[in-house]
Amino acid sequence: MNAAKRLEIFRRLHEDNPEPKTELAYTTPFELLIAVILSAQSTDVGVNKATAKLYPVANTPEAIYALGVDGLSEYIKTIGLYNSKAKNVIETCRLLVERHGSQVPQTREELEALPGVGRKTANVVLNTAFRQLTMAVDTHIFRVSNRTGIARGKNVVEVEKQLMKFVPKPYLLDSHHWLILHGRYVCQARKPRCGSCRIEDLCEYKEKTSDD
C-alpha cells in the first residue's frame, strides 16, 4: 500500500471520529491499567460491568491489594480467567505500592515487569493514559492491518513496527483506537462489512463482501 492511500484512510477515520477513545471505562491511569489486565481474552463490556462494581469500593493499589485474591475474585468472577487475573492484579498492586509509590510507571520496561502486563497492555497504558506514541496491536488491529494492506506482518510485533513506520505522523497517536474500532464493528473476523466500510475503495482486501 502506498503512502497516499494510507493518508486518505486515516484522514477518513479521523473525519468520522475526531477524538477516538478506548471503550474501557476508567478515570485514572491505575484504573485503566487494571481494566486492560482484566480485558485479556474478555470483552470491554464484560470488564466494564465488573469494574463498575469494583472501583467504587476499591480503585487504588492499596485498596485493591487489601481485598486479597479471594476478595477481588468476587468482583471479577464474571470475567474469563478471573482466578489468574486476580492473582496478577493483587501482585501488581503490591509492586506498585512497594516500588512505584502507588503510581503507574510510564515506561514499557517498568510496566512489563508487572504481573499480567505484556507488550500490548503496556502500549495501551502508555498511549491512552500518558499519550505516548505507542502501538498496541490486538487481534482486531492485526487482522485489519493485514487484511487492508495498511501494514502486513506475520506476528503482532511485526505489525506494530510496520504501523509505527507507515501510519502518517499526524494520525499516529490515535491510530490504534481507530483500527480497533474498525475491526470491532466493520472489518469483522468472520465476515467483514465491506458494504458499510468507509475505506472500502482504498482497502486492498481481494475478497470483498456485501452486507446482505
PDB file of C-alpha atoms in Angstrom:
ATOM      1  CA  MET A   1       0.000   0.000   0.000  1.00  0.00           C
ATOM      2  CA  ASN A   2       1.335   3.432  -0.907  1.00  0.00           C
ATOM      3  CA  ALA A   3       1.594   6.440   1.383  1.00  0.00           C
ATOM      4  CA  ALA A   4      -1.201   8.365  -0.330  1.00  0.00           C
ATOM      5  CA  LYS A   5      -3.700   5.557   0.336  1.00  0.00           C
ATOM      6  CA  ARG A   6      -2.688   5.312   3.992  1.00  0.00           C
ATOM      7  CA  LEU A   7      -3.010   9.059   4.414  1.00  0.00           C
ATOM      8  CA  GLU A   8      -6.521   9.049   2.964  1.00  0.00           C
ATOM      9  CA  ILE A   9      -7.560   6.050   5.081  1.00  0.00           C
ATOM     10  CA  PHE A  10      -6.604   7.765   8.316  1.00  0.00           C
ATOM     11  CA  ARG A  11      -7.968  11.112   7.147  1.00  0.00           C
ATOM     12  CA  ARG A  12     -11.387   9.492   6.724  1.00  0.00           C
ATOM     13  CA  LEU A  13     -11.210   7.595  10.009  1.00  0.00           C
ATOM     14  CA  HIS A  14     -10.288  10.850  11.741  1.00  0.00           C
ATOM     15  CA  GLU A  15     -13.049  12.720   9.968  1.00  0.00           C
ATOM     16  CA  ASP A  16     -15.652  10.209  11.166  1.00  0.00           C
ATOM     17  CA  ASN A  17     -14.310  10.068  14.735  1.00  0.00           C
ATOM     18  CA  PRO A  18     -12.026  13.036  15.560  1.00  0.00           C
ATOM     19  CA  GLU A  19     -11.356  12.012  19.169  1.00  0.00           C
ATOM     20  CA  PRO A  20     -11.424   8.211  19.422  1.00  0.00           C
ATOM     21  CA  LYS A  21     -11.419   6.719  22.902  1.00  0.00           C
ATOM     22  CA  THR A  22     -10.974   3.303  24.433  1.00  0.00           C
ATOM     23  CA  GLU A  23     -14.257   1.588  25.284  1.00  0.00           C
ATOM     24  CA  LEU A  24     -12.878   0.557  28.672  1.00  0.00           C
ATOM     25  CA  ALA A  25     -14.276   2.697  31.498  1.00  0.00           C
ATOM     26  CA  TYR A  26     -11.635   4.407  33.655  1.00  0.00           C
ATOM     27  CA  THR A  27     -10.864   7.702  35.373  1.00  0.00           C
ATOM     28  CA  THR A  28      -7.193   7.282  36.369  1.00  0.00           C
ATOM     29  CA  PRO A  29      -4.117   5.596  34.846  1.00  0.00           C
ATOM     30  CA  PHE A  30      -4.359   2.954  37.579  1.00  0.00           C
ATOM     31  CA  GLU A  31      -7.989   2.152  36.749  1.00  0.00           C
ATOM     32  CA  LEU A  32      -7.026   1.861  33.080  1.00  0.00           C
ATOM     33  CA  LEU A  33      -4.109  -0.462  33.890  1.00  0.00           C
ATOM     34  CA  ILE A  34      -6.326  -2.817  35.889  1.00  0.00           C
ATOM     35  CA  ALA A  35      -9.066  -2.734  33.246  1.00  0.00           C
ATOM     36  CA  VAL A  36      -6.601  -3.633  30.488  1.00  0.00           C
ATOM     37  CA  ILE A  37      -5.160  -6.509  32.544  1.00  0.00           C
ATOM     38  CA  LEU A  38      -8.700  -7.795  33.071  1.00  0.00           C
ATOM     39  CA  SER A  39      -9.596  -7.392  29.382  1.00  0.00           C
ATOM     40  CA  ALA A  40      -7.286 -10.138  28.104  1.00  0.00           C
ATOM     41  CA  GLN A  41      -9.471 -12.650  26.220  1.00  0.00           C
ATOM     42  CA  SER A  42     -12.530 -10.801  27.529  1.00  0.00           C
ATOM     43  CA  THR A  43     -14.830  -8.115  26.147  1.00  0.00           C
ATOM     44  CA  ASP A  44     -14.641  -4.475  27.178  1.00  0.00           C
ATOM     45  CA  VAL A  45     -18.348  -4.644  28.003  1.00  0.00           C
ATOM     46  CA  GLY A  46     -17.756  -7.506  30.427  1.00  0.00           C
ATOM     47  CA  VAL A  47     -14.803  -5.771  32.057  1.00  0.00           C
ATOM     48  CA  ASN A  48     -16.763  -2.542  32.450  1.00  0.00           C
ATOM     49  CA  LYS A  49     -19.583  -4.375  34.232  1.00  0.00           C
ATOM     50  CA  ALA A  50     -17.101  -5.809  36.724  1.00  0.00           C
ATOM     51  CA  THR A  51     -15.142  -2.611  37.324  1.00  0.00           C
ATOM     52  CA  ALA A  52     -18.395  -0.648  37.758  1.00  0.00           C
ATOM     53  CA  LYS A  53     -18.853  -2.671  40.955  1.00  0.00           C
ATOM     54  CA  LEU A  54     -15.165  -2.853  41.917  1.00  0.00           C
ATOM     55  CA  TYR A  55     -13.975   0.732  41.503  1.00  0.00           C
ATOM     56  CA  PRO A  56     -16.499   2.406  43.831  1.00  0.00           C
ATOM     57  CA  VAL A  57     -15.199   0.070  46.551  1.00  0.00           C
ATOM     58  CA  ALA A  58     -11.505  -0.087  45.620  1.00  0.00           C
ATOM     59  CA  ASN A  59      -9.719   1.930  42.928  1.00  0.00           C
ATOM     60  CA  THR A  60      -6.198   2.399  44.292  1.00  0.00           C
ATOM     61  CA  PRO A  61      -3.341  -0.107  44.577  1.00  0.00           C
ATOM     62  CA  GLU A  62      -3.655  -0.110  48.364  1.00  0.00           C
ATOM     63  CA  ALA A  63      -7.416  -0.647  48.364  1.00  0.00           C
ATOM     64  CA  ILE A  64      -7.423  -3.464  45.818  1.00  0.00           C
ATOM     65  CA  TYR A  65      -4.437  -5.150  47.495  1.00  0.00           C
ATOM     66  CA  ALA A  66      -6.365  -5.060  50.775  1.00  0.00           C
ATOM     67  CA  LEU A  67      -9.152  -7.095  49.174  1.00  0.00           C
ATOM     68  CA  GLY A  68      -6.787 -10.017  48.625  1.00  0.00           C
ATOM     69  CA  VAL A  69      -7.154 -12.562  45.838  1.00  0.00           C
ATOM     70  CA  ASP A  70     -10.402 -14.031  47.198  1.00  0.00           C
ATOM     71  CA  GLY A  71     -11.968 -10.631  47.785  1.00  0.00           C
ATOM     72  CA  LEU A  72     -11.052  -9.339  44.347  1.00  0.00           C
ATOM     73  CA  SER A  73     -12.262 -12.556  42.709  1.00  0.00           C
ATOM     74  CA  GLU A  74     -15.782 -11.879  43.957  1.00  0.00           C
ATOM     75  CA  TYR A  75     -15.894  -8.683  41.887  1.00  0.00           C
ATOM     76  CA  ILE A  76     -14.374 -10.107  38.704  1.00  0.00           C
ATOM     77  CA  LYS A  77     -15.684 -13.690  38.652  1.00  0.00           C
ATOM     78  CA  THR A  78     -17.871 -12.899  35.621  1.00  0.00           C
ATOM     79  CA  ILE A  79     -14.693 -12.308  33.575  1.00  0.00           C
ATOM     80  CA  GLY A  80     -12.832 -15.137  31.848  1.00  0.00           C
ATOM     81  CA  LEU A  81      -9.683 -16.421  33.570  1.00  0.00           C
ATOM     82  CA  TYR A  82     -10.622 -14.436  36.665  1.00  0.00           C
ATOM     83  CA  ASN A  83      -8.590 -16.598  39.075  1.00  0.00           C
ATOM     84  CA  SER A  84      -5.268 -15.963  37.379  1.00  0.00           C
ATOM     85  CA  LYS A  85      -6.183 -12.337  36.709  1.00  0.00           C
ATOM     86  CA  ALA A  86      -6.987 -11.785  40.381  1.00  0.00           C
ATOM     87  CA  LYS A  87      -3.583 -13.131  41.393  1.00  0.00           C
ATOM     88  CA  ASN A  88      -1.839 -10.936  38.818  1.00  0.00           C
ATOM     89  CA  VAL A  89      -3.743  -7.807  39.838  1.00  0.00           C
ATOM     90  CA  ILE A  90      -3.049  -8.298  43.549  1.00  0.00           C
ATOM     91  CA  GLU A  91       0.658  -8.823  42.895  1.00  0.00           C
ATOM     92  CA  THR A  92       0.739  -5.837  40.548  1.00  0.00           C
ATOM     93  CA  CYS A  93      -0.839  -3.679  43.246  1.00  0.00           C
ATOM     94  CA  ARG A  94       1.774  -4.823  45.756  1.00  0.00           C
ATOM     95  CA  LEU A  95       4.590  -3.922  43.370  1.00  0.00           C
ATOM     96  CA  LEU A  96       3.065  -0.541  42.552  1.00  0.00           C
ATOM     97  CA  VAL A  97       2.943   0.311  46.259  1.00  0.00           C
ATOM     98  CA  GLU A  98       6.410  -1.023  47.084  1.00  0.00           C
ATOM     99  CA  ARG A  99       8.365   0.031  44.010  1.00  0.00           C
ATOM    100  CA  HIS A 100       6.494   2.894  42.388  1.00  0.00           C
ATOM    101  CA  GLY A 101       4.950   4.944  45.167  1.00  0.00           C
ATOM    102  CA  SER A 102       1.496   3.652  44.151  1.00  0.00           C
ATOM    103  CA  GLN A 103       1.852   5.351  40.764  1.00  0.00           C
ATOM    104  CA  VAL A 104       1.597   3.668  37.372  1.00  0.00           C
ATOM    105  CA  PRO A 105       5.059   3.735  35.750  1.00  0.00           C
ATOM    106  CA  GLN A 106       5.452   5.484  32.414  1.00  0.00           C
ATOM    107  CA  THR A 107       7.974   3.226  30.668  1.00  0.00           C
ATOM    108  CA  ARG A 108       7.289  -0.020  28.820  1.00  0.00           C
ATOM    109  CA  GLU A 109      10.064  -1.829  30.694  1.00  0.00           C
ATOM    110  CA  GLU A 110       8.637  -0.999  34.120  1.00  0.00           C
ATOM    111  CA  LEU A 111       5.091  -1.815  33.032  1.00  0.00           C
ATOM    112  CA  GLU A 112       6.067  -5.161  31.519  1.00  0.00           C
ATOM    113  CA  ALA A 113       7.722  -6.098  34.809  1.00  0.00           C
ATOM    114  CA  LEU A 114       4.263  -6.143  36.416  1.00  0.00           C
ATOM    115  CA  PRO A 115       2.358  -9.461  36.520  1.00  0.00           C
ATOM    116  CA  GLY A 116      -0.274  -9.730  33.807  1.00  0.00           C
ATOM    117  CA  VAL A 117       1.199  -6.880  31.778  1.00  0.00           C
ATOM    118  CA  GLY A 118       2.560  -7.793  28.362  1.00  0.00           C
ATOM    119  CA  ARG A 119       3.683  -5.612  25.489  1.00  0.00           C
ATOM    120  CA  LYS A 120       0.154  -4.883  24.264  1.00  0.00           C
ATOM    121  CA  THR A 121      -1.131  -3.905  27.714  1.00  0.00           C
ATOM    122  CA  ALA A 122       1.897  -1.682  28.310  1.00  0.00           C
ATOM    123  CA  ASN A 123       1.375   0.025  24.959  1.00  0.00           C
ATOM    124  CA  VAL A 124      -2.317   0.665  25.693  1.00  0.00           C
ATOM    125  CA  VAL A 125      -1.500   2.306  29.026  1.00  0.00           C
ATOM    126  CA  LEU A 126       1.379   4.367  27.619  1.00  0.00           C
ATOM    127  CA  ASN A 127      -0.726   5.567  24.699  1.00  0.00           C
ATOM    128  CA  THR A 128      -4.107   6.064  26.331  1.00  0.00           C
ATOM    129  CA  ALA A 129      -3.157   7.240  29.820  1.00  0.00           C
ATOM    130  CA  PHE A 130       0.106   9.030  29.078  1.00  0.00           C
ATOM    131  CA  ARG A 131      -0.325   9.932  25.370  1.00  0.00           C
ATOM    132  CA  GLN A 132       2.932   8.350  24.271  1.00  0.00           C
ATOM    133  CA  LEU A 133       3.496   7.281  20.663  1.00  0.00           C
ATOM    134  CA  THR A 134       2.998   3.533  21.037  1.00  0.00           C
ATOM    135  CA  MET A 135       1.011   0.993  19.036  1.00  0.00           C
ATOM    136  CA  ALA A 136      -0.982  -1.646  20.902  1.00  0.00           C
ATOM    137  CA  VAL A 137      -1.668  -4.455  18.422  1.00  0.00           C
ATOM    138  CA  ASP A 138      -4.528  -6.740  19.420  1.00  0.00           C
ATOM    139  CA  THR A 139      -6.358  -9.307  17.294  1.00  0.00           C
ATOM    140  CA  HIS A 140      -8.530  -6.609  15.690  1.00  0.00           C
ATOM    141  CA  ILE A 141      -5.588  -4.434  14.678  1.00  0.00           C
ATOM    142  CA  PHE A 142      -3.583  -7.435  13.484  1.00  0.00           C
ATOM    143  CA  ARG A 143      -6.490  -8.529  11.270  1.00  0.00           C
ATOM    144  CA  VAL A 144      -7.338  -5.063   9.914  1.00  0.00           C
ATOM    145  CA  SER A 145      -3.721  -4.161   9.197  1.00  0.00           C
ATOM    146  CA  ASN A 146      -3.040  -7.357   7.267  1.00  0.00           C
ATOM    147  CA  ARG A 147      -6.415  -7.557   5.534  1.00  0.00           C
ATOM    148  CA  THR A 148      -6.449  -3.960   4.276  1.00  0.00           C
ATOM    149  CA  GLY A 149      -2.752  -3.849   3.445  1.00  0.00           C
ATOM    150  CA  ILE A 150      -2.089  -0.905   5.775  1.00  0.00           C
ATOM    151  CA  ALA A 151       0.659  -2.911   7.492  1.00  0.00           C
ATOM    152  CA  ARG A 152       1.400  -6.574   6.908  1.00  0.00           C
ATOM    153  CA  GLY A 153       3.248  -8.879   9.265  1.00  0.00           C
ATOM    154  CA  LYS A 154       3.336 -12.488  10.446  1.00  0.00           C
ATOM    155  CA  ASN A 155       3.004 -11.594  14.127  1.00  0.00           C
ATOM    156  CA  VAL A 156       1.868  -8.706  16.302  1.00  0.00           C
ATOM    157  CA  VAL A 157       5.356  -7.278  16.804  1.00  0.00           C
ATOM    158  CA  GLU A 158       5.970  -7.151  13.043  1.00  0.00           C
ATOM    159  CA  VAL A 159       2.643  -5.389  12.513  1.00  0.00           C
ATOM    160  CA  GLU A 160       3.376  -2.994  15.374  1.00  0.00           C
ATOM    161  CA  LYS A 161       6.693  -1.999  13.820  1.00  0.00           C
ATOM    162  CA  GLN A 162       5.139  -1.599  10.375  1.00  0.00           C
ATOM    163  CA  LEU A 163       2.356   0.596  11.741  1.00  0.00           C
ATOM    164  CA  MET A 164       4.803   2.766  13.680  1.00  0.00           C
ATOM    165  CA  LYS A 165       6.737   3.216  10.444  1.00  0.00           C
ATOM    166  CA  PHE A 166       3.903   3.710   7.953  1.00  0.00           C
ATOM    167  CA  VAL A 167       0.968   5.388   9.732  1.00  0.00           C
ATOM    168  CA  PRO A 168       1.094   9.087   8.781  1.00  0.00           C
ATOM    169  CA  LYS A 169       2.596  11.021  11.694  1.00  0.00           C
ATOM    170  CA  PRO A 170      -0.377  13.400  12.210  1.00  0.00           C
ATOM    171  CA  TYR A 171      -2.585  10.360  12.900  1.00  0.00           C
ATOM    172  CA  LEU A 172      -0.174   8.066  14.721  1.00  0.00           C
ATOM    173  CA  LEU A 173      -1.131   8.905  18.306  1.00  0.00           C
ATOM    174  CA  ASP A 174      -4.789   7.878  17.947  1.00  0.00           C
ATOM    175  CA  SER A 175      -4.441   5.327  15.148  1.00  0.00           C
ATOM    176  CA  HIS A 176      -4.716   2.216  17.304  1.00  0.00           C
ATOM    177  CA  HIS A 177      -8.130   3.355  18.565  1.00  0.00           C
ATOM    178  CA  TRP A 178      -9.420   3.833  15.009  1.00  0.00           C
ATOM    179  CA  LEU A 179      -8.103   0.441  13.925  1.00  0.00           C
ATOM    180  CA  ILE A 180      -9.581  -1.374  16.938  1.00  0.00           C
ATOM    181  CA  LEU A 181     -12.993   0.200  16.434  1.00  0.00           C
ATOM    182  CA  HIS A 182     -12.868  -0.522  12.707  1.00  0.00           C
ATOM    183  CA  GLY A 183     -12.043  -4.164  13.390  1.00  0.00           C
ATOM    184  CA  ARG A 184     -14.663  -4.493  16.103  1.00  0.00           C
ATOM    185  CA  TYR A 185     -17.595  -3.005  14.200  1.00  0.00           C
ATOM    186  CA  VAL A 186     -16.820  -3.049  10.457  1.00  0.00           C
ATOM    187  CA  CYS A 187     -13.860  -5.220   9.416  1.00  0.00           C
ATOM    188  CA  GLN A 188     -15.058  -8.151  11.492  1.00  0.00           C
ATOM    189  CA  ALA A 189     -13.317 -11.502  11.601  1.00  0.00           C
ATOM    190  CA  ARG A 190     -15.893 -13.876  10.128  1.00  0.00           C
ATOM    191  CA  LYS A 191     -17.420 -11.558   7.574  1.00  0.00           C
ATOM    192  CA  PRO A 192     -16.153  -8.009   7.038  1.00  0.00           C
ATOM    193  CA  ARG A 193     -18.941  -5.498   6.404  1.00  0.00           C
ATOM    194  CA  CYS A 194     -17.354  -4.164   3.220  1.00  0.00           C
ATOM    195  CA  GLY A 195     -20.616  -2.629   2.004  1.00  0.00           C
ATOM    196  CA  SER A 196     -20.648  -0.343   5.045  1.00  0.00           C
ATOM    197  CA  CYS A 197     -16.922   0.347   5.067  1.00  0.00           C
ATOM    198  CA  ARG A 198     -15.736   3.944   4.830  1.00  0.00           C
ATOM    199  CA  ILE A 199     -12.406   2.862   3.325  1.00  0.00           C
ATOM    200  CA  GLU A 200     -13.564   0.036   1.026  1.00  0.00           C
ATOM    201  CA  ASP A 201     -12.264   1.748  -2.111  1.00  0.00           C
ATOM    202  CA  LEU A 202      -8.802   2.097  -0.553  1.00  0.00           C
ATOM    203  CA  CYS A 203      -8.608  -1.353   1.023  1.00  0.00           C
ATOM    204  CA  GLU A 204      -6.521  -3.990  -0.764  1.00  0.00           C
ATOM    205  CA  TYR A 205      -8.504  -6.990   0.511  1.00  0.00           C
ATOM    206  CA  LYS A 206      -9.322  -9.150  -2.522  1.00  0.00           C
ATOM    207  CA  GLU A 207     -12.391 -10.974  -1.169  1.00  0.00           C
ATOM    208  CA  LYS A 208     -14.762  -8.050  -0.600  1.00  0.00           C
ATOM    209  CA  THR A 209     -18.221  -8.886   0.741  1.00  0.00           C
ATOM    210  CA  SER A 210     -21.634  -7.275   0.623  1.00  0.00           C
ATOM    211  CA  ASP A 211     -23.684  -6.563   3.729  1.00  0.00           C
ATOM    212  CA  ASP A 212     -26.553  -8.822   2.642  1.00  0.00           C
TER     213      ASP A 212
END
